[in-house]
Short mmCIF file of C-alpha atoms and ligand atoms in Angstrom, two decimals:
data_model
loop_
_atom_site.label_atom_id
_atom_site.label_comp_id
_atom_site.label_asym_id
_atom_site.label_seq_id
_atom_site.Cartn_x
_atom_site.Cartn_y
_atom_site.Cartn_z
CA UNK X 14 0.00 0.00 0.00
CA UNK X 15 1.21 4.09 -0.89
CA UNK X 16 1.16 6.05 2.50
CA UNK X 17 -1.31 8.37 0.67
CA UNK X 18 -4.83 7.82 -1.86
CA UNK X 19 -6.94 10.99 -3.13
CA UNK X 20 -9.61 8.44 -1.90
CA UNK X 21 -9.59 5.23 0.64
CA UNK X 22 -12.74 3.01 0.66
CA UNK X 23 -13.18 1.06 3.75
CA UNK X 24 -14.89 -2.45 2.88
CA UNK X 25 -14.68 -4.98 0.37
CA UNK X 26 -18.35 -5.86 0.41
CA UNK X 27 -20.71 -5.42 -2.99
CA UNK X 28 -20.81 -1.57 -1.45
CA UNK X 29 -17.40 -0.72 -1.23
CA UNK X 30 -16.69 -2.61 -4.45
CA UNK X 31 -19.54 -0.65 -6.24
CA UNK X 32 -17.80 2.40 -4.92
CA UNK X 33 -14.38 1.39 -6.55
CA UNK X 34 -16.43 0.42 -9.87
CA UNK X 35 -17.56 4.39 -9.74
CA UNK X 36 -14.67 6.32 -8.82
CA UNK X 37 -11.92 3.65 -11.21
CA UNK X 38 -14.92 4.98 -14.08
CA UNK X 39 -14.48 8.36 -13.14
CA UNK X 40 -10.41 7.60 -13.16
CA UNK X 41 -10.19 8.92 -9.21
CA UNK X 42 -7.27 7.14 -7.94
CA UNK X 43 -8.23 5.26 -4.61
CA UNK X 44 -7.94 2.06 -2.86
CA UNK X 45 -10.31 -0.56 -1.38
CA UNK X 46 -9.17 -2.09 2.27
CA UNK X 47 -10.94 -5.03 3.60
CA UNK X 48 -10.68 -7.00 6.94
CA UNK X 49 -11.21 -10.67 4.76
CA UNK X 50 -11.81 -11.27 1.76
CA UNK X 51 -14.18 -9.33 -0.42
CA UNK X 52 -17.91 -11.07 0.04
CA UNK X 53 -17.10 -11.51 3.90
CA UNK X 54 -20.24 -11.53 5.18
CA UNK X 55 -21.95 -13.57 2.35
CA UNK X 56 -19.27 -16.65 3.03
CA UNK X 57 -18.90 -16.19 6.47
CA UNK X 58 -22.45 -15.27 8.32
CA UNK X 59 -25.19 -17.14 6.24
CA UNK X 60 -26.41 -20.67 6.33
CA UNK X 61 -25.72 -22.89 3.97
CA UNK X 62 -29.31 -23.19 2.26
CA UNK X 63 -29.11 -19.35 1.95
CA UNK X 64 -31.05 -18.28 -0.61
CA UNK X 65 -31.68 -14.12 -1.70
CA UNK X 66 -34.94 -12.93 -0.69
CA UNK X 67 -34.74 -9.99 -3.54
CA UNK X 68 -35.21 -11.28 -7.31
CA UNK X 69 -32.06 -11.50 -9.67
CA UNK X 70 -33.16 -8.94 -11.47
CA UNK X 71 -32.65 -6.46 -8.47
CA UNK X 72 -28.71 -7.54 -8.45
CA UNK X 73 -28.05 -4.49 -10.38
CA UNK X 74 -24.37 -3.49 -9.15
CA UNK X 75 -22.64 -0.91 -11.34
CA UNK X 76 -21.60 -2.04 -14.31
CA UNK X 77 -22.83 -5.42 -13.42
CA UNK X 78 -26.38 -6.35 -13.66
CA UNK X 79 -27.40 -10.17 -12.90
CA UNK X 80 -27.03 -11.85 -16.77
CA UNK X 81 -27.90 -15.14 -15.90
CA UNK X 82 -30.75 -17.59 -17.08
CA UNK X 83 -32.66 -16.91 -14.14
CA UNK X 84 -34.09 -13.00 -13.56
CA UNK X 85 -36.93 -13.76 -11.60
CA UNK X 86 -35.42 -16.32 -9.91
CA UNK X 87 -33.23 -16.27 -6.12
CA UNK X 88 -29.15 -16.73 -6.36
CA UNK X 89 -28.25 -18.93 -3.09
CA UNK X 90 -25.18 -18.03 -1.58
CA UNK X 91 -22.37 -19.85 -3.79
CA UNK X 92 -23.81 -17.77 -6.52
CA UNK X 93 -24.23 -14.81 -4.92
CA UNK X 94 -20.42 -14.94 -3.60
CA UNK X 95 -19.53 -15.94 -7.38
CA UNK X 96 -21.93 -12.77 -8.56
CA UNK X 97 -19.88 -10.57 -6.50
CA UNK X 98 -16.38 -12.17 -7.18
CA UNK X 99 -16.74 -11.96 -10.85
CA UNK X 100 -17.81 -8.10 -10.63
CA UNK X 101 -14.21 -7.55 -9.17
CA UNK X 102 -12.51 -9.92 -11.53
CA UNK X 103 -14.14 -7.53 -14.77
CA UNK X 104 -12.59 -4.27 -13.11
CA UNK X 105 -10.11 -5.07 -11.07
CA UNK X 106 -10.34 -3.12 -7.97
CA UNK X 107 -7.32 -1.82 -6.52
CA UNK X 108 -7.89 -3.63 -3.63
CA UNK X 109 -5.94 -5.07 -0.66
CA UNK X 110 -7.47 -8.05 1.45
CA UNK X 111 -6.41 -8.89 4.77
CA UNK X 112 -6.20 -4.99 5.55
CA UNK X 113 -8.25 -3.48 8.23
CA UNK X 114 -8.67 -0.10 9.49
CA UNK X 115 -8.41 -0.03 13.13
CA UNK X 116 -8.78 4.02 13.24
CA UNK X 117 -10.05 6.86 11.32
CA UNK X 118 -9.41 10.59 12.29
CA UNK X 119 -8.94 13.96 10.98
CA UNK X 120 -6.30 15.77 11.64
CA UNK X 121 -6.06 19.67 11.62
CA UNK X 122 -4.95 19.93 8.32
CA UNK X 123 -8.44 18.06 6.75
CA UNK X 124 -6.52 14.91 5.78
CA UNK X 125 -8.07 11.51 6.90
CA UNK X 126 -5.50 9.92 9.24
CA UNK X 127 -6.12 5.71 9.39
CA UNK X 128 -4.17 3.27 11.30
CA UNK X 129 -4.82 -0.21 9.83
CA UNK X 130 -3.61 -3.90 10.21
CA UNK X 131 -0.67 -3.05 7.24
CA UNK X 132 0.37 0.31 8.66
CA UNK X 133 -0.63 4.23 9.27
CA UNK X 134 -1.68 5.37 5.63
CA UNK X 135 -3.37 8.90 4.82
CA UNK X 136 -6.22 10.01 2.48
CA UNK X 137 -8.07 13.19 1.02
CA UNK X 138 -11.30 11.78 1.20
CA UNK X 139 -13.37 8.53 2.49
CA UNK X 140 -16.30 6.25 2.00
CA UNK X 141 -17.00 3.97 4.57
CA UNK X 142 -18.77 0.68 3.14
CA UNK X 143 -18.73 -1.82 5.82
CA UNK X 144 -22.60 -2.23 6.26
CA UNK X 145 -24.60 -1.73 8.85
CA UNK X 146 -24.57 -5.44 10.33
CA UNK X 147 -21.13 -5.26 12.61
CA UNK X 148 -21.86 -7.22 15.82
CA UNK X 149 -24.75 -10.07 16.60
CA UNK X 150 -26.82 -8.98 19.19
CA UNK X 151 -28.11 -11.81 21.89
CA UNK X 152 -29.81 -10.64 24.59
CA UNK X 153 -28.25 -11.26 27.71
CA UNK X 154 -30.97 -13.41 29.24
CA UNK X 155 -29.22 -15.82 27.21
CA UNK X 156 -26.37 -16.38 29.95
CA UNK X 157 -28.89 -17.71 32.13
CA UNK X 158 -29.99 -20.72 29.84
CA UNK X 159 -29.04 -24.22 31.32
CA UNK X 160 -24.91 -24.62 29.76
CA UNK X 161 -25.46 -27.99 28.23
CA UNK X 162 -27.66 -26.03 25.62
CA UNK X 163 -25.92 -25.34 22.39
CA UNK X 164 -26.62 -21.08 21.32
CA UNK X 165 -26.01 -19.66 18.41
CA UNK X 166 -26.34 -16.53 16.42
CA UNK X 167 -28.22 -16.43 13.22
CA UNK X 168 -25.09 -15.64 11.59
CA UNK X 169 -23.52 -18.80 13.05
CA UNK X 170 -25.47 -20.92 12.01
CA UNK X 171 -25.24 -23.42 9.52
CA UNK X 172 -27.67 -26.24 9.18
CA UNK X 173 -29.34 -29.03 11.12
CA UNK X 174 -26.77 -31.36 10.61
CA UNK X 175 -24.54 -29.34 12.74
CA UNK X 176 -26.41 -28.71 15.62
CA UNK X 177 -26.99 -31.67 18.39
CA UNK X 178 -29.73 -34.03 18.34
CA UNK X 179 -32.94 -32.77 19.86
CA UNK X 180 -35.36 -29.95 19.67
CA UNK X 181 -34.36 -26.14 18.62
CA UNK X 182 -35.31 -22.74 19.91
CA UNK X 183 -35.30 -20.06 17.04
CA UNK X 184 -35.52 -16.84 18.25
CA UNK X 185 -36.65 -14.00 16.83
CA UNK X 186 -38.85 -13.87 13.32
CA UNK X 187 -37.30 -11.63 11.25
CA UNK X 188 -36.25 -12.60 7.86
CA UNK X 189 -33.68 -14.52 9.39
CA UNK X 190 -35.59 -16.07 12.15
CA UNK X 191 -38.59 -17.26 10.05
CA UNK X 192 -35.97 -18.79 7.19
CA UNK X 193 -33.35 -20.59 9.95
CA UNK X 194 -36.61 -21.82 11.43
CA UNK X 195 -37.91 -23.22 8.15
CA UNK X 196 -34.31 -24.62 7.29
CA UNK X 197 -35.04 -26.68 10.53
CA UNK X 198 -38.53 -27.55 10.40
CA UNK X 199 -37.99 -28.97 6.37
CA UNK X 200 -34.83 -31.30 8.19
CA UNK X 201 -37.26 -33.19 10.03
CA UNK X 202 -36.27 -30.83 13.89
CA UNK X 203 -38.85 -30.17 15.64
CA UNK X 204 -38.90 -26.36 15.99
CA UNK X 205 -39.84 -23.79 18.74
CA UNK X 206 -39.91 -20.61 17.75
CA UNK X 207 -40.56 -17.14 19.48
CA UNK X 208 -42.31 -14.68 17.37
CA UNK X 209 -41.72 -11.30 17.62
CA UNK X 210 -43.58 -7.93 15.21
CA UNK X 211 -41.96 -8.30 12.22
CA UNK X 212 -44.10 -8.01 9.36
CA UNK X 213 -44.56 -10.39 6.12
CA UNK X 214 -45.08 -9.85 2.87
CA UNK X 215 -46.56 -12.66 0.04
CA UNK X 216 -43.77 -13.50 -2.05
CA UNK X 217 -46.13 -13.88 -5.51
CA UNK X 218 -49.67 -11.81 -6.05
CA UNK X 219 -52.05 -11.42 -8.68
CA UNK X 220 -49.48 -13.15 -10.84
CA UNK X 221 -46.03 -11.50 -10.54
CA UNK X 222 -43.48 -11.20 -7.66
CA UNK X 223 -44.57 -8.90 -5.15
CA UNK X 224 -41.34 -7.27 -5.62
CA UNK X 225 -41.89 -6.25 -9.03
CA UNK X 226 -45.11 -4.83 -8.45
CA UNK X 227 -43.48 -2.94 -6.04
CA UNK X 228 -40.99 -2.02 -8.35
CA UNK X 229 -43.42 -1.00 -11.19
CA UNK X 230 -45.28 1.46 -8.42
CA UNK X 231 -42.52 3.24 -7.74
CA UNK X 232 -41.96 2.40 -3.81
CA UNK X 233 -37.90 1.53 -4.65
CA UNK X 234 -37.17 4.64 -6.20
CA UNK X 235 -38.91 6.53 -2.76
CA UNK X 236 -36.30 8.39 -0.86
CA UNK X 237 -35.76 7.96 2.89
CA UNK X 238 -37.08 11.96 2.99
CA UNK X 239 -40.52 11.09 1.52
CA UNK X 240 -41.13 8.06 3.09
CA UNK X 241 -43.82 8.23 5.64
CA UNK X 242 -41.92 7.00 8.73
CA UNK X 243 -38.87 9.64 7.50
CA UNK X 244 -35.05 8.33 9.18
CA UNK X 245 -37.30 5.45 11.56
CA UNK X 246 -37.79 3.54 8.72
CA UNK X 247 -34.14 2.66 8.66
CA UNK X 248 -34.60 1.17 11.99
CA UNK X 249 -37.76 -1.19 11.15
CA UNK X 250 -37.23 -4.80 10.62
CA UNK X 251 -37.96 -6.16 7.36
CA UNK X 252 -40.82 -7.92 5.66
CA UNK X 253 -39.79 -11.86 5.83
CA UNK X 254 -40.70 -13.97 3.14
CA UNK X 255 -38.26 -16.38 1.04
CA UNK X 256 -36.97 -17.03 -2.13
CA UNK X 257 -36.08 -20.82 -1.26
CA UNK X 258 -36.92 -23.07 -4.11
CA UNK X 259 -37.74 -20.48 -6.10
CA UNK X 260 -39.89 -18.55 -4.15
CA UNK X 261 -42.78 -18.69 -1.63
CA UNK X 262 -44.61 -17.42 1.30
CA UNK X 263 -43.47 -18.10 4.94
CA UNK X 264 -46.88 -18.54 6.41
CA UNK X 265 -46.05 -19.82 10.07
CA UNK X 266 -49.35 -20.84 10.70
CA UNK X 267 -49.40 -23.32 8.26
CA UNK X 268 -45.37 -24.49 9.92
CA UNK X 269 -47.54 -24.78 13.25
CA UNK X 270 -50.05 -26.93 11.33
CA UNK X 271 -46.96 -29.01 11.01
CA UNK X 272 -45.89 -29.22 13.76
CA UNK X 273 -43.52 -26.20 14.71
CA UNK X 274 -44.49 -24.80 18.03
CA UNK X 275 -44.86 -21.18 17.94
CA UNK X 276 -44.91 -18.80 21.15
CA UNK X 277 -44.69 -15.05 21.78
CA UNK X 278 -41.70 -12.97 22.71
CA UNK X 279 -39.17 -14.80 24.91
CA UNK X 280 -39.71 -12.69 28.03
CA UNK X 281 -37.52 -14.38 30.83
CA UNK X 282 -35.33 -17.69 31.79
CA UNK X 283 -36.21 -19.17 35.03
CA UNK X 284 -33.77 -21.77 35.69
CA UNK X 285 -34.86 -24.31 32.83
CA UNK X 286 -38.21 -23.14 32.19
CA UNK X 287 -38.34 -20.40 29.33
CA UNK X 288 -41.10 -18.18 30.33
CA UNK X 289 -42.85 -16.69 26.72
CA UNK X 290 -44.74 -13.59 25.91
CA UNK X 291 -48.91 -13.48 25.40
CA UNK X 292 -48.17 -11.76 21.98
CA UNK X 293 -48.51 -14.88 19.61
CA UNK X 294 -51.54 -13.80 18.34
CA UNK X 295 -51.33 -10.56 17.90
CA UNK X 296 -47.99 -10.78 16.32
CA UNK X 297 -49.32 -13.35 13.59
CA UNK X 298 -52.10 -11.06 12.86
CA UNK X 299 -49.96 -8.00 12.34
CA UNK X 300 -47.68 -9.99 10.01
CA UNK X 301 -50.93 -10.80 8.43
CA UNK X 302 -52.61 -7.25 8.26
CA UNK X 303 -48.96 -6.10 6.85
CA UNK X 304 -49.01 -8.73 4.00
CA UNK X 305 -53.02 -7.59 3.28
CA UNK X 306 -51.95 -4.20 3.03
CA UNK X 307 -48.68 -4.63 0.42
CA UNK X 308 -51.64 -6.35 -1.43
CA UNK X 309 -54.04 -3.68 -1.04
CA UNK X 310 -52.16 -1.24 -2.34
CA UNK X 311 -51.00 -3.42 -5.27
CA UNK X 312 -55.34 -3.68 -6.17
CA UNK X 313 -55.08 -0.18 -6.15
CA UNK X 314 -52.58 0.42 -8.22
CA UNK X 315 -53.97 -2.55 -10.61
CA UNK X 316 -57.23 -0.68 -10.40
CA UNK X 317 -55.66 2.55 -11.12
CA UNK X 318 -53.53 1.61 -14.17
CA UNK X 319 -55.83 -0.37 -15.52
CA UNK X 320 -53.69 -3.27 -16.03
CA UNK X 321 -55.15 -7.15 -16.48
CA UNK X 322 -53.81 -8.87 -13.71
CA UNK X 323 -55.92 -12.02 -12.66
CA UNK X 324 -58.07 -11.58 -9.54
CA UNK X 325 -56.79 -13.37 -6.29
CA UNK X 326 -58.93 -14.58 -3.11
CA UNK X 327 -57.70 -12.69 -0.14
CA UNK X 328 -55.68 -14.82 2.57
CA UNK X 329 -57.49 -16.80 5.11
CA UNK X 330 -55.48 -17.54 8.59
CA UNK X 331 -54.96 -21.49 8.39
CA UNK X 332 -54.24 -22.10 12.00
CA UNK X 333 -55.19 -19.66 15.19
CA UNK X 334 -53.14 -20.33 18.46
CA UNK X 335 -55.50 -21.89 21.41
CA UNK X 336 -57.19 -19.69 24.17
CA UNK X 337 -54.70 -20.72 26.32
CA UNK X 338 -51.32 -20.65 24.35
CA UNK X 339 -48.47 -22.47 26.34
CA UNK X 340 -46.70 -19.07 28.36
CA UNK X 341 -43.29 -21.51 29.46
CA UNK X 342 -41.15 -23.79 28.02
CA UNK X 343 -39.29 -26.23 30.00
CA UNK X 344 -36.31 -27.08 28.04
CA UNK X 345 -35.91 -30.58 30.30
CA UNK X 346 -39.17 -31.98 29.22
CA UNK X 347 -38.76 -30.91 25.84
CA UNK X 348 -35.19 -31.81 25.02
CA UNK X 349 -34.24 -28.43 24.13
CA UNK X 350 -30.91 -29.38 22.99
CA UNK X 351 -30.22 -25.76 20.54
CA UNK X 352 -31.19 -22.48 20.67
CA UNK X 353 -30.79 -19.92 17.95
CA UNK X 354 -30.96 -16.09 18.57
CA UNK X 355 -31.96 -14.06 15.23
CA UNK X 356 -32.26 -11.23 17.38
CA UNK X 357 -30.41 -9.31 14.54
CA UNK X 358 -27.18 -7.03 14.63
CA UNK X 359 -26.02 -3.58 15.75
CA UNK X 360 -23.22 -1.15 14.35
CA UNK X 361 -19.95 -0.61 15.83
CA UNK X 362 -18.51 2.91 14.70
CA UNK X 363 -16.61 3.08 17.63
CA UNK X 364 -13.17 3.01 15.73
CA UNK X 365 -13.92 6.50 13.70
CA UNK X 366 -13.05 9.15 16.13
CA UNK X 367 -14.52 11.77 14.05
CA UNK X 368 -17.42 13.40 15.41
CA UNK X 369 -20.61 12.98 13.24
CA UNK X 370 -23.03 10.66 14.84
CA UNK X 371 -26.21 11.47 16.11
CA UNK X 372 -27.40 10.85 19.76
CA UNK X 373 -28.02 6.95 19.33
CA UNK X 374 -25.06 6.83 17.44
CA UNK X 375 -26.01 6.64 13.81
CA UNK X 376 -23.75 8.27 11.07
CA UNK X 377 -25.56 11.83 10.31
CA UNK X 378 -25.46 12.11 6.32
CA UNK X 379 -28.06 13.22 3.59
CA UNK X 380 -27.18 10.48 0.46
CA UNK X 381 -24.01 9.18 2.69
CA UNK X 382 -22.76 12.98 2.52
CA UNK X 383 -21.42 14.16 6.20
CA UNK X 384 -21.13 17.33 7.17
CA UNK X 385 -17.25 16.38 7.16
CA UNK X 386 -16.10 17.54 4.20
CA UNK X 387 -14.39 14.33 2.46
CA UNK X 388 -16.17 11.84 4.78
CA UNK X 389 -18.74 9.17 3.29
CA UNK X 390 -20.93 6.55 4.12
CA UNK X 391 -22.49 3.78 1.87
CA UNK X 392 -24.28 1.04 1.77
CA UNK X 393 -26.39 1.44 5.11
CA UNK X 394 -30.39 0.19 5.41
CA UNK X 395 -32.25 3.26 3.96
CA UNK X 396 -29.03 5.62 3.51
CA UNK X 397 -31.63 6.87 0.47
CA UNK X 398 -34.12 4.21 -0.42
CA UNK X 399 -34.96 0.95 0.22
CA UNK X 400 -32.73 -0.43 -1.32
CA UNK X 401 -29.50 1.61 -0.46
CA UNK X 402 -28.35 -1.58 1.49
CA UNK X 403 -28.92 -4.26 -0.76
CA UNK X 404 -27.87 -5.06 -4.52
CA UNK X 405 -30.64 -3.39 -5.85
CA UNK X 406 -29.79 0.62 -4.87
CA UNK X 407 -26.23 0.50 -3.93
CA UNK X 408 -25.04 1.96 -7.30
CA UNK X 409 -27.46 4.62 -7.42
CA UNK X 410 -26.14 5.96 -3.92
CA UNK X 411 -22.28 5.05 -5.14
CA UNK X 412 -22.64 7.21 -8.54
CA UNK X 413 -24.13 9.79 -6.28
CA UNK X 414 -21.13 9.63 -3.68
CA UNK X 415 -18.74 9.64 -6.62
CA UNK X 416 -20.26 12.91 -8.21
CA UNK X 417 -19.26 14.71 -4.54
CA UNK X 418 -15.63 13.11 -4.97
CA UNK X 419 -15.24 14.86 -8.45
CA UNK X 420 -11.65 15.14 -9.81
CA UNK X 421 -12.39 19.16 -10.12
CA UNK X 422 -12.52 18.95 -5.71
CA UNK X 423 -9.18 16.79 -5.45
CA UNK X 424 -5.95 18.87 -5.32
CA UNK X 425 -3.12 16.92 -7.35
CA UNK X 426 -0.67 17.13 -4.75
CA UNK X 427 -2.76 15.63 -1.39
CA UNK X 428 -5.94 14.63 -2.93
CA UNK X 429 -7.46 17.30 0.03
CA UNK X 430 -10.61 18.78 -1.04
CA UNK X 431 -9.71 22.19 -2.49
CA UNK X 432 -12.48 24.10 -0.65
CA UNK X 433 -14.06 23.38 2.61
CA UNK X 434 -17.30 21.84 1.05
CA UNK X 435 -20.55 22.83 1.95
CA UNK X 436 -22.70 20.67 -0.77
CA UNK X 437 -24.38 18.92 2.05
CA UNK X 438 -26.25 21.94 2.79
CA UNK X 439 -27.42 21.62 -1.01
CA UNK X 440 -28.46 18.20 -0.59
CA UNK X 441 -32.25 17.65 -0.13
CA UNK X 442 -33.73 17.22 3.42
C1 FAD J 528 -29.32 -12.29 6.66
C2 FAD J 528 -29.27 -11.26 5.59
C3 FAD J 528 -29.94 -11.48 4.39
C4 FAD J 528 -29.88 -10.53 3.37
N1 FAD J 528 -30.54 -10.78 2.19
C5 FAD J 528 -30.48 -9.87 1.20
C6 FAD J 528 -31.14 -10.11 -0.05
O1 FAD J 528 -31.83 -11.10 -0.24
N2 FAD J 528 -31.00 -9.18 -1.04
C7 FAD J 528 -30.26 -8.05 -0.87
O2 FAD J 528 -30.14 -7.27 -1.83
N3 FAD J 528 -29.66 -7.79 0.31
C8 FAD J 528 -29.76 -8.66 1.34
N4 FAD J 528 -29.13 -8.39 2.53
C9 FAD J 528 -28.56 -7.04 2.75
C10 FAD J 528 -27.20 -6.76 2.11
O3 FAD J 528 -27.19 -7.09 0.75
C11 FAD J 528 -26.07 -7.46 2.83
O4 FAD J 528 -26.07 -7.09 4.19
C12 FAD J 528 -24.70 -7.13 2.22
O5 FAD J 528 -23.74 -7.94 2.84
C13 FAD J 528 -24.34 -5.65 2.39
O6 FAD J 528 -23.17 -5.38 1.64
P1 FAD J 528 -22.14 -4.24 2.12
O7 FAD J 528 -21.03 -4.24 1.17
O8 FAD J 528 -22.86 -2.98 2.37
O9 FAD J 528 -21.66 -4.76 3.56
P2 FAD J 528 -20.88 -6.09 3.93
O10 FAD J 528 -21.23 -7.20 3.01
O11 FAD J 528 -21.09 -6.28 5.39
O12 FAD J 528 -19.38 -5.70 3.62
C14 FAD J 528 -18.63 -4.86 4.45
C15 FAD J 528 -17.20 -5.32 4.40
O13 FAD J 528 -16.42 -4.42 5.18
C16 FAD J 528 -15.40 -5.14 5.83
N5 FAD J 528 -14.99 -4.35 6.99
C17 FAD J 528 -15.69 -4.10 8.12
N6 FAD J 528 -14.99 -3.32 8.96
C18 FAD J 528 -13.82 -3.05 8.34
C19 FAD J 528 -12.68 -2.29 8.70
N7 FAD J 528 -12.62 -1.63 9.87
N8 FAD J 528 -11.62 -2.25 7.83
C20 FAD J 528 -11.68 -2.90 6.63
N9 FAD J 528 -12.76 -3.64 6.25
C21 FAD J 528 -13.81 -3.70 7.09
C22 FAD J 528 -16.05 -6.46 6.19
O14 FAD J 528 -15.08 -7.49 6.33
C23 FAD J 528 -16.97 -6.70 4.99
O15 FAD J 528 -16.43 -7.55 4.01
C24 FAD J 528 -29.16 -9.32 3.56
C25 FAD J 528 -28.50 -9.10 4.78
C26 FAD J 528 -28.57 -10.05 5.79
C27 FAD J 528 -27.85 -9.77 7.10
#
């Protein structure tokens, strides 16, 4: 590595590679460090059944849109990993593996001071691409489950086969949740899983991917600004649904039809008894009422357009948990012998000593702009729209980033921005 770039990009994942893709186009000189091996978290912290909940055709990185046979189709993860690792071999990143930045700061001059695993180095300006997923979370309840049970984090685990014989906890129902749970229940485990709010959405509807109606109404193109829920919606969890097997519902009533037992929210651990929340039902109908309203307003914009879409009948709950849904679990009795928190993930900024976070500790940027001139983010849940962290927005956000990091701003000698910028202030709200 030089001791100075115009332009450092922190990450190796599909956003810090996108970023490369944009500013190597542009001909900004730069380099991409990453902790592993580019596609970390895809190799490392999925399961192996992994599967893409978002459509091929959304795998639209710059310069490299999905080509294969299969558009409406769901890459699992070797081909997602091989997606990702063929977009570097076509450009050739200037990228070093292996390197991770330990510290960023600014020093009084405006230059970007980083101490990484490979040595100090400097830059004029930097994006920061490492996602928004940095460290599980796992309640800590969890220390007080009997030792001889096996716990894992959603992003440990793997598949059935590696987990000891007997019954598994799953919990949490977010996208990951509801999918490790189904990875179990389809290997023959009996499942028990805690269900929290997270909404659902139908994976096909009036005869096209729910996505793409979606996409044809306009709701991926929304910016964070216009979006009803403004900056909270970055913080909601998302719809779950799967593309497994090429795509389908995950309708956990009909998994407790056969045979999964499904509670509320984990509340408390007594001991060996698991004492569960009274939620069940209300959190099944909410996932329910979310799914009805997608729909809705996919009839209305059907209706509106005037396009011929066949009719559909609306869902009808197959299973309703008994008056008196079980409210403990004794792990004893029931052979608990796993459990499985997909209780999600929280960031860890706590290595950039540069002072633009908010109050709860979130980056403050409009499009991954800081008010620090030179200083980027990209790739975060919602950093503009929807899909800003996934395949599907990513390069809209990147090109973005890149116009800010014009050549015209980047001094020849130190790569400094020329002028103290203020085009955040230009941005839109
Ligand atoms: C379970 C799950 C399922 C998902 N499913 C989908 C889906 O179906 N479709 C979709 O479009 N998106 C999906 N996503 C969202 C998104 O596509 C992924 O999170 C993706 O990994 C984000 O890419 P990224 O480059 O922003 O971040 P990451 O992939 O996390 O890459 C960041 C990189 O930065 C590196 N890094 C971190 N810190 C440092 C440091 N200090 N120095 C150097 N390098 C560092 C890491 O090693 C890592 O390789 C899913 C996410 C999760 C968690």
């Amino acid at each position: 590595m030089r001791a100075h770039y115009p332009v450092v990009v922190i990450g190796g994942g599909q956003a810090g590679l996108s970023m490369s893709f944009v500013l190597k186009k542009r001909g900004i000189g730069h380099a991409v460090l990453e902790k592993h091996r580019i596609a970390n978290a895809w190799r490392t912290q999925r399961w192996d059944s992994f599967c893409l909940v978002t459509p091929n055709w959304q795998c639209r990185l710059p310069g490299h849109p999905y080509a294969g046979a299969d558009p409406h189709g769901f890459m699992v993860k070797g081909e997602i990993i091989r997606y990702i690792e063929d977009y570097a071999a076509a450009f050739e990143p200037p990228l070093h593996e292996g390197v991770s930045v330990t510290s960023l700061r600014r020093d009084d001059a405006g230059i970007f001071q980083m101490k990484t695993t490979a040595g100090d180095i400097s830059a004029g300006q930097v994006v920061v691409a490492i996602g928004g997923y940095h460290v599980p979370v796992i309640p800590r309840l969890a220390e007080r489950l009997p030792g001889r049970i096996v716990q894992l984090h959603s992003s440990e685990y793997r598949s059935a086969r590696e987990l000891p014989v007997g019954e598994v906890m799953v919990v949490g129902s977010g996208q990951s949740g509801c999918q490790i749970a189904e990875d179990l229940h389809l290997a023959g485990r009996r499942v028990h899983l805690c269900v929290g709010s997270a909404p659902r959405t139908a994976r096909w509807y009036r005869g096209k991917d729910v996505v793409e109606w979606l996409d044809r109404m306009g709701h991926y193109d929304l910016p964070v600004h216009e979006h009803p829920l403004r900056e909270r919606v970055r913080a909601k969890a998302n719809h779950y649904v799967t593309g497994r097997d090429g795509g389908r519902d995950i309708d956990l009533r009909k998994f407790a039809l056969e045979g999964m037992r499904l509670y509320g929210r984990l509340r408390n651990v007594r001991g060996c008894v698991l004492e569960l929340g009274a939620d069940l039902r209300r959190n099944l109908d909410h996932a329910d009422a979310s799914a009805a309203s997608i729909k809705a307003s996919i009839d209305k914009y059907i209706a509106a357009t005037g396009i011929d879409a066949p009719a559909e009948a609306p869902y009808r709950p197959v299973w309703e948990p008994p008056p008196q849904a079980p409210l403990e679990l004794d792990c004893d009795a029931s052979r608990l012998s796993a459990v499985i928190w997909s209780t999600g993930f929280r960031s860890d900024w706590s290595w950039i000593e540069i002072p633009v976070f908010d109050g709860r500790g979130y980056p403050g940027h409009k499009r991954g702009v800081t008010s620090v001139p030179g200083l980027y983010f990209l790739g975060l849940p919602w950093l503009y729209t929807w899909g800003s962290g996934r395949f599907s927005g990513v390069a809209r956000d990147a090109e973005f980033i890149a116009e800010q990091i014009h050549p015209s701003i980047l001094t020849a000698s130190t790569g400094m921005p020329e002028r103290q910028q203020s085009w955040s202030r230009a941005l839109p709200p």
